[in-house]
Coordinates of C-alpha atoms in Angstrom, one line a residue:
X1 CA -27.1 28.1 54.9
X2 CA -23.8 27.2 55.9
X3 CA -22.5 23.3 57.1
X4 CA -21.6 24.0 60.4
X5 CA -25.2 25.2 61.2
X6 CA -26.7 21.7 60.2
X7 CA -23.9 19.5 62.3
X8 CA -25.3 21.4 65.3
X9 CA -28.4 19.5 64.8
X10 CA -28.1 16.0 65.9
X11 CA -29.9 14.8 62.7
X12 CA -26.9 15.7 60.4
X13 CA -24.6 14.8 63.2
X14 CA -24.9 11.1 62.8
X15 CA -25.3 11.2 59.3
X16 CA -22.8 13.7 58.5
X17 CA -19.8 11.2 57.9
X18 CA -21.9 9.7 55.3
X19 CA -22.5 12.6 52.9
X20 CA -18.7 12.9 52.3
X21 CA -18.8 9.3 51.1
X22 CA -22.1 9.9 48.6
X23 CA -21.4 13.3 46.6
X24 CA -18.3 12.6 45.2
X25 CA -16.8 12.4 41.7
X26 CA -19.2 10.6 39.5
X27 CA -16.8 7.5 37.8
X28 CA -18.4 5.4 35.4
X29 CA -18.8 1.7 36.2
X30 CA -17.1 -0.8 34.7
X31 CA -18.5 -3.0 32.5
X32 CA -18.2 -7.0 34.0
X33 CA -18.7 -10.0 32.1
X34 CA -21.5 -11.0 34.5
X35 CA -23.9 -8.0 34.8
X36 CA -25.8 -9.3 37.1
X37 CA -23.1 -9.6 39.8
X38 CA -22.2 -5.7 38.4
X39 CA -25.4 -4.7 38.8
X40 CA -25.7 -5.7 42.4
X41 CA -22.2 -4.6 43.8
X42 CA -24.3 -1.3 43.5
X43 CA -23.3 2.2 43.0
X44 CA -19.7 2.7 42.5
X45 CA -20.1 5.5 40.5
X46 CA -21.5 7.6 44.0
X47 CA -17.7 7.2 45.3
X48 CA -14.4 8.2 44.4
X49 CA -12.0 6.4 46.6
X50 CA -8.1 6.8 46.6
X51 CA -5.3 4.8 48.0
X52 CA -3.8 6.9 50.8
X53 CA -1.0 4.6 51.8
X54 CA -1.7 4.9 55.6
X55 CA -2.9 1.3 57.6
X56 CA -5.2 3.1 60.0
X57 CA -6.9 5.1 57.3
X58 CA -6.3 3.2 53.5
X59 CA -9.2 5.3 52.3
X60 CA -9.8 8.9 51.1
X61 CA -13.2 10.3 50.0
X62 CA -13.4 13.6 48.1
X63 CA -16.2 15.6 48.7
X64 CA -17.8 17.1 45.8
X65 CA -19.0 20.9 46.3
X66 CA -21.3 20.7 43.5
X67 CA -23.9 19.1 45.4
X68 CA -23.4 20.5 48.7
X69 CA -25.2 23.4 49.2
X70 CA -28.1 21.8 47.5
X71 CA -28.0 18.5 49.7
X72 CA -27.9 20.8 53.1
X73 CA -31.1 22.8 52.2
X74 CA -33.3 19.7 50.6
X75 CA -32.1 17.8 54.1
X76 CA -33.1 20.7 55.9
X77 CA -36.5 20.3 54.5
X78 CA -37.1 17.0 54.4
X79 CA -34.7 15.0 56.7
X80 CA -37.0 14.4 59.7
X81 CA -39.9 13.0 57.3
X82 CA -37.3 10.5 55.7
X83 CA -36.1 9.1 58.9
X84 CA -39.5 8.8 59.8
X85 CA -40.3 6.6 56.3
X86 CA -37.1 4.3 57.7
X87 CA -39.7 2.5 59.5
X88 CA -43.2 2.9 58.2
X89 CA -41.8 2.0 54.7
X90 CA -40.2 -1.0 55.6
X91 CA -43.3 -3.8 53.7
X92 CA -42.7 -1.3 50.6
X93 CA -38.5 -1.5 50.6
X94 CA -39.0 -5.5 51.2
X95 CA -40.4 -5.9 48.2
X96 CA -38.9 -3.7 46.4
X97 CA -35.5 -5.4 47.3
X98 CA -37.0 -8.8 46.8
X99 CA -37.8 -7.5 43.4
X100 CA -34.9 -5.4 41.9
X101 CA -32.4 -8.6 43.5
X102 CA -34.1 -10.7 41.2
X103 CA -33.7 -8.5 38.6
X104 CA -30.7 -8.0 38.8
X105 CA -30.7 -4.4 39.4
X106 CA -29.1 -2.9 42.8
X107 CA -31.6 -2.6 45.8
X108 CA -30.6 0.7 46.2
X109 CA -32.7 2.3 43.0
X110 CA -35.5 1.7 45.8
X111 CA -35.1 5.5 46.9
X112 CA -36.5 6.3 43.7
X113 CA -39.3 5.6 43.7
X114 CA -39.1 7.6 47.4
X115 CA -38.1 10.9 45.1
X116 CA -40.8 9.9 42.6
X117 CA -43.9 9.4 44.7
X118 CA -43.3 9.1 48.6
X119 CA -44.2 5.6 48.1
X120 CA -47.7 6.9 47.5
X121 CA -49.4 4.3 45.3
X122 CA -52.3 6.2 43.4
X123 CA -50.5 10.0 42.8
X124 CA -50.3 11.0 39.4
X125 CA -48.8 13.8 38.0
X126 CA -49.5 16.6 35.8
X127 CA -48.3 15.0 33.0
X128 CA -49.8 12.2 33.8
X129 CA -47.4 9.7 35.1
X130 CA -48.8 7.6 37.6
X131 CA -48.1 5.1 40.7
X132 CA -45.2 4.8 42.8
X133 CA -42.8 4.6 40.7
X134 CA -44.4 7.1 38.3
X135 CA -44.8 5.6 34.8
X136 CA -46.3 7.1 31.7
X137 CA -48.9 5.4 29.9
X138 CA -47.0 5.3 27.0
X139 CA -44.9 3.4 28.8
X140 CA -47.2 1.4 30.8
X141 CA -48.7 0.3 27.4
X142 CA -45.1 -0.9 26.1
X143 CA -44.4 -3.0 29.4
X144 CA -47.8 -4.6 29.3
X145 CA -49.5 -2.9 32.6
X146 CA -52.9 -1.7 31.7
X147 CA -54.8 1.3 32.6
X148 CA -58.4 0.2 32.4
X149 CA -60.6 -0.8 33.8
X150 CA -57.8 -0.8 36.9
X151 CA -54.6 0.9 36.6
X152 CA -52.1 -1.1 37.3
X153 CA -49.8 1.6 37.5
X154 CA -51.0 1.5 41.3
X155 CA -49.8 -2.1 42.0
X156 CA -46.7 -2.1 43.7
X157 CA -45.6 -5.7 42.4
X158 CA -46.4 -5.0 38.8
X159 CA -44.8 -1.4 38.7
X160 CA -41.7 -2.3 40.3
X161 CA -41.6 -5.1 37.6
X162 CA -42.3 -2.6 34.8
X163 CA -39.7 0.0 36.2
X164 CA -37.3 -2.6 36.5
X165 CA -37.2 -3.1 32.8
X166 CA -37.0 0.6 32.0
X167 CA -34.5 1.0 34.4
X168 CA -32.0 -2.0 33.1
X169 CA -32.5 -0.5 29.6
X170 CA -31.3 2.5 30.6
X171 CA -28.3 1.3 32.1
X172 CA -27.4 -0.5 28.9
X173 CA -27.2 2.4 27.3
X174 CA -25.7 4.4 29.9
X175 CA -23.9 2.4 32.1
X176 CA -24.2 4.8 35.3
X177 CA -26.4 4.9 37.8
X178 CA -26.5 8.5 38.2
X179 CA -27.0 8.8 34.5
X180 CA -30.0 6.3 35.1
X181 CA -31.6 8.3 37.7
X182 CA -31.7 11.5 35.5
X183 CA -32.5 9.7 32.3
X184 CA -35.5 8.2 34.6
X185 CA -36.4 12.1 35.2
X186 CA -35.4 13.5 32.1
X187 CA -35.9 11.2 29.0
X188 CA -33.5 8.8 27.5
X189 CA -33.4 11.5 24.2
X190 CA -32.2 14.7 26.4
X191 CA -29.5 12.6 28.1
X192 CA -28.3 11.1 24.8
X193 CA -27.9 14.7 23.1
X194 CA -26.5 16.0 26.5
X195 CA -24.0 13.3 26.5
X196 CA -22.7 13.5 22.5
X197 CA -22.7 17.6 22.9
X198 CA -20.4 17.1 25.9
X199 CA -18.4 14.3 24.6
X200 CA -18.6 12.9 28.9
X201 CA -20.6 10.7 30.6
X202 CA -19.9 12.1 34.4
X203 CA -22.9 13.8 35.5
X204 CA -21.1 16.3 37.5
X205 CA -19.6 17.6 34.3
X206 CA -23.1 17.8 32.4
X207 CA -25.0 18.7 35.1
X208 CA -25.9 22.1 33.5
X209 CA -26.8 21.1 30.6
X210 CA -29.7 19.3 31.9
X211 CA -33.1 20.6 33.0
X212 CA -33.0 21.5 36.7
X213 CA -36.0 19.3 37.3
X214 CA -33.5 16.6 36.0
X215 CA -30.0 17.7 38.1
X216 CA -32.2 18.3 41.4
X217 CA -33.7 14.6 41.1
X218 CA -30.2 13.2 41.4
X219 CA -29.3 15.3 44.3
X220 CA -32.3 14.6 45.9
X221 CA -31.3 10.7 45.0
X222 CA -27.9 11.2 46.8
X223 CA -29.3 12.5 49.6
X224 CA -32.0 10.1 50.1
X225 CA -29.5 7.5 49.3
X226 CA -27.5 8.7 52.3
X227 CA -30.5 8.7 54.6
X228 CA -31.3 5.1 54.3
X229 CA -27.6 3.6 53.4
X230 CA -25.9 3.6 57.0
X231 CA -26.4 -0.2 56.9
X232 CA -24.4 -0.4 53.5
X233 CA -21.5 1.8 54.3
X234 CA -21.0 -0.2 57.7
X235 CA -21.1 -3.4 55.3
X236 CA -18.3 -1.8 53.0
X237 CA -16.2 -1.2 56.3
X238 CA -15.8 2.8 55.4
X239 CA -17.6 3.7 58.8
X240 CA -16.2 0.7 60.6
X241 CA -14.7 2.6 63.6
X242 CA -18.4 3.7 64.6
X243 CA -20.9 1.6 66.3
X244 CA -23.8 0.3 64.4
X245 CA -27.0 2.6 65.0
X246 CA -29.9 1.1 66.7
X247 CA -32.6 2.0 64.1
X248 CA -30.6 1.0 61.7
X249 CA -31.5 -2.4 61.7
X250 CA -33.6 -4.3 59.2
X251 CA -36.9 -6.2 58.6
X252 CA -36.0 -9.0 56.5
X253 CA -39.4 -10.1 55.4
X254 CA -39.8 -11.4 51.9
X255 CA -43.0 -11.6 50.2
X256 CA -44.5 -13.9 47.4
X257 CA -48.0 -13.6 45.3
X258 CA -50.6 -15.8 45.2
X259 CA -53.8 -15.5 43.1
X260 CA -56.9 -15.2 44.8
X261 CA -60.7 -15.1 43.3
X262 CA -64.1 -14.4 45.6
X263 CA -64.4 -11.3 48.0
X264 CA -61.9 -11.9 50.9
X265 CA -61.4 -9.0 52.8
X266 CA -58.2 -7.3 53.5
X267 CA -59.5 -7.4 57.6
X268 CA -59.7 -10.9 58.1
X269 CA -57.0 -12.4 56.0
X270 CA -54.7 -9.7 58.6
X271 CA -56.0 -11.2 61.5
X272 CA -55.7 -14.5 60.6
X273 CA -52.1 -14.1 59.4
X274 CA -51.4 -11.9 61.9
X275 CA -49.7 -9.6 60.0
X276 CA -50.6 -5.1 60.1
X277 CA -53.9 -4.9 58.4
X278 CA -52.9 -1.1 57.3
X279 CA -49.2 -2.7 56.1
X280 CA -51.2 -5.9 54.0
X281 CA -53.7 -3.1 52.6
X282 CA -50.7 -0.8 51.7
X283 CA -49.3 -3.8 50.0
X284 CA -52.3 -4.7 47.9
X285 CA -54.0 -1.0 47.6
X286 CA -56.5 -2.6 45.0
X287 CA -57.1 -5.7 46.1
X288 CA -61.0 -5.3 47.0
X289 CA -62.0 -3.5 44.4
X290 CA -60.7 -5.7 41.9
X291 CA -62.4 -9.1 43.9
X292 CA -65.7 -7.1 44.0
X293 CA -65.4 -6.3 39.9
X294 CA -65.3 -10.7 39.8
X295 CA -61.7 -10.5 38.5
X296 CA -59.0 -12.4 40.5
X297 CA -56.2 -10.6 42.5
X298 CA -52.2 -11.3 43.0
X299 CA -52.4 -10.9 46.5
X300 CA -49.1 -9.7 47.6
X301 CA -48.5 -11.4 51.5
X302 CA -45.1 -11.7 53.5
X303 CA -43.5 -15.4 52.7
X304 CA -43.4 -16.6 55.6
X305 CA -47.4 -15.8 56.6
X306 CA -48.6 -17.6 53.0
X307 CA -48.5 -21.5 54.4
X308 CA -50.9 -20.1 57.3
X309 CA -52.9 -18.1 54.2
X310 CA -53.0 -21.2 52.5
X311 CA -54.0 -23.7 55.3
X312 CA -57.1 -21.5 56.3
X313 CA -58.1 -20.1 52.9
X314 CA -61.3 -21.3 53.0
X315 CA -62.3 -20.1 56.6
X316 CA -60.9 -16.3 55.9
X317 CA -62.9 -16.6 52.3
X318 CA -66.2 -17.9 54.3
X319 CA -65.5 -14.9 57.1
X320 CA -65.2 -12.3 54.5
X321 CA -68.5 -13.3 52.8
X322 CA -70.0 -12.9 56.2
X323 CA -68.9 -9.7 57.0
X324 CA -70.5 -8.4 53.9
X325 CA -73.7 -9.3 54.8
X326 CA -73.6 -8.5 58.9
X327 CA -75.8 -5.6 59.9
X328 CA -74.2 -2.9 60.7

């Protein structure tokens, strides 16, 4: 279906502007001597930006058709629902971004696990890849998250620390974001033999020499990317002519862990911190079943809510107990 029928919607109207900034030329990043500060300028490699010379517009961004048709039929399909997630995912990109900051790793990689799972914490897949970010067991095994008797595949905290790791390794040896997200898909292996076949690291160029499973995941990357990123390209000052959206601004919270033992209840520690009970139990999807099995629980609770936990532990503990016994 052709572009000029999606800019008649008003859904590809506002974000229309963006997609010329996010499939473009795939550039590789360069390396820095401080990674870290690399890692989180983010993706560079999603741009290709010349110098045009002209004061009111310095900037030119090339559209790559490559990805174009594919982008306008996925975004046909599942626009709406991802502006919808914009705001009911909000606890799960917190911590996510609380997470990837500290490792280093750009906050962006968050729409992956969007691609991989829809956020959903216990799907597992055919080949039995599990959680939201969808790991293998193999690979669960090697990062020290167990299976049995819980999986802790399902843990939001845990498997965004275990995809973290996976996902810095595969920048070390790739050093492309792009290149990340398909190797993610893919296999580390394919994308190696793709690459030395080729002799080039732009994914545009190899595209086609990768499963389609694999090239589709990036696209569906970018255009996720593109969804969620108005915030960023205002920061850059590329859209800096055009006002701020309303929706586009964001919840801030942060969240820490804290180990708990004994069978609280996901209800009252929610009322008491007044916090979403259906946000805290998205949060901590396991939290009690694993109190119920005797086994303590990293309770996973918005920062600023964890000095009011703290101060009335013992009465939401003593609350809890009570409701398991009340008649119903």
């Amino acid at each position: 279906m052709r572009l000029y029928y999606f800019i008649k919607s008003s859904f590809i109207i506002l974000l229309l502007p963006v997609v010329l900034l996010l499939l473009t030329g795939n550039n590789s990043i360069a390396q820095s001597a401080d990674s870290t500060e690399q890692f989180r300028v983010g993706f560079s490699s999603l741009f290709k930006v010349t110098s045009t010379g002209d004061n009111l517009k310095p900037f030119q961004f090339q559209l790559n058709a490559k990805g174009i048709s594919f982008i306008e039929s996925y975004m046909e399909k599942q626009g709406p629902a991802l502006l919808k997630m914009k705001t009911w995912a909000r606890p799960y990109f917190n911590l996510y971004d609380q997470i990837l900051t500290n490792n280093g790793i750009p906050v962006e990689l968050k729409y992956l696990s969007v691609i991989e799972s829809s956020l959903v914490s216990n799907l597992v897949s055919w080949a039995g890849a599990a959680g939201p970010w969808q790991i293998m067991p193999e690979e669960a095994k090697r990062l020290g998250l167990k299976l049995l008797p819980t999986d802790e595949r399902t843990d939001y905290y845990k498997s965004t620390q275990a995809a973290c790791t996976i996902l810095k390794e595969l920048y070390a040896e790739f050093g492309d974001w792009l290149l990340v997200v398909a190797a993610y898909n893919g296999g580390a292996g394919r994308m190696r033999q793709v690459i030395k076949k080729k002799g080039n690291n732009d994914f545009w160029q190899i595209q086609y020499e990768l499963p389609l499973e694999t090239r589709n995941h990036v696209k569906k990357f970018i255009a996720t990317h593109y969804v969620f990123e108005e915030d960023a390209l205002w920061a850059s000052g590329s859209l800096n002519t055009k006002a701020r959206p309303e929706n586009s601004k964001s919840d801030n919270t942060l969240y820490e862990q804290v180990v708990i033992s004994g069978r609280y209840k996901l209800a009252v520690i929610a009322a008491t911190i007044k916090f979403p009970e259906n946000q805290l139990a998205q949060l901590n999807p396991l939290m009690e079943k694993t109190l119920s099995q005797g086994k303590p629980y990293n309770l996973t609770i918005p920062k600023d809510r964890l000095e009011i936990f703290e101060a009335h532990k013992k009465e939401i503990l003593q609350a809890s107990i009570k409701g398991l016994y009340e008649i119903k």
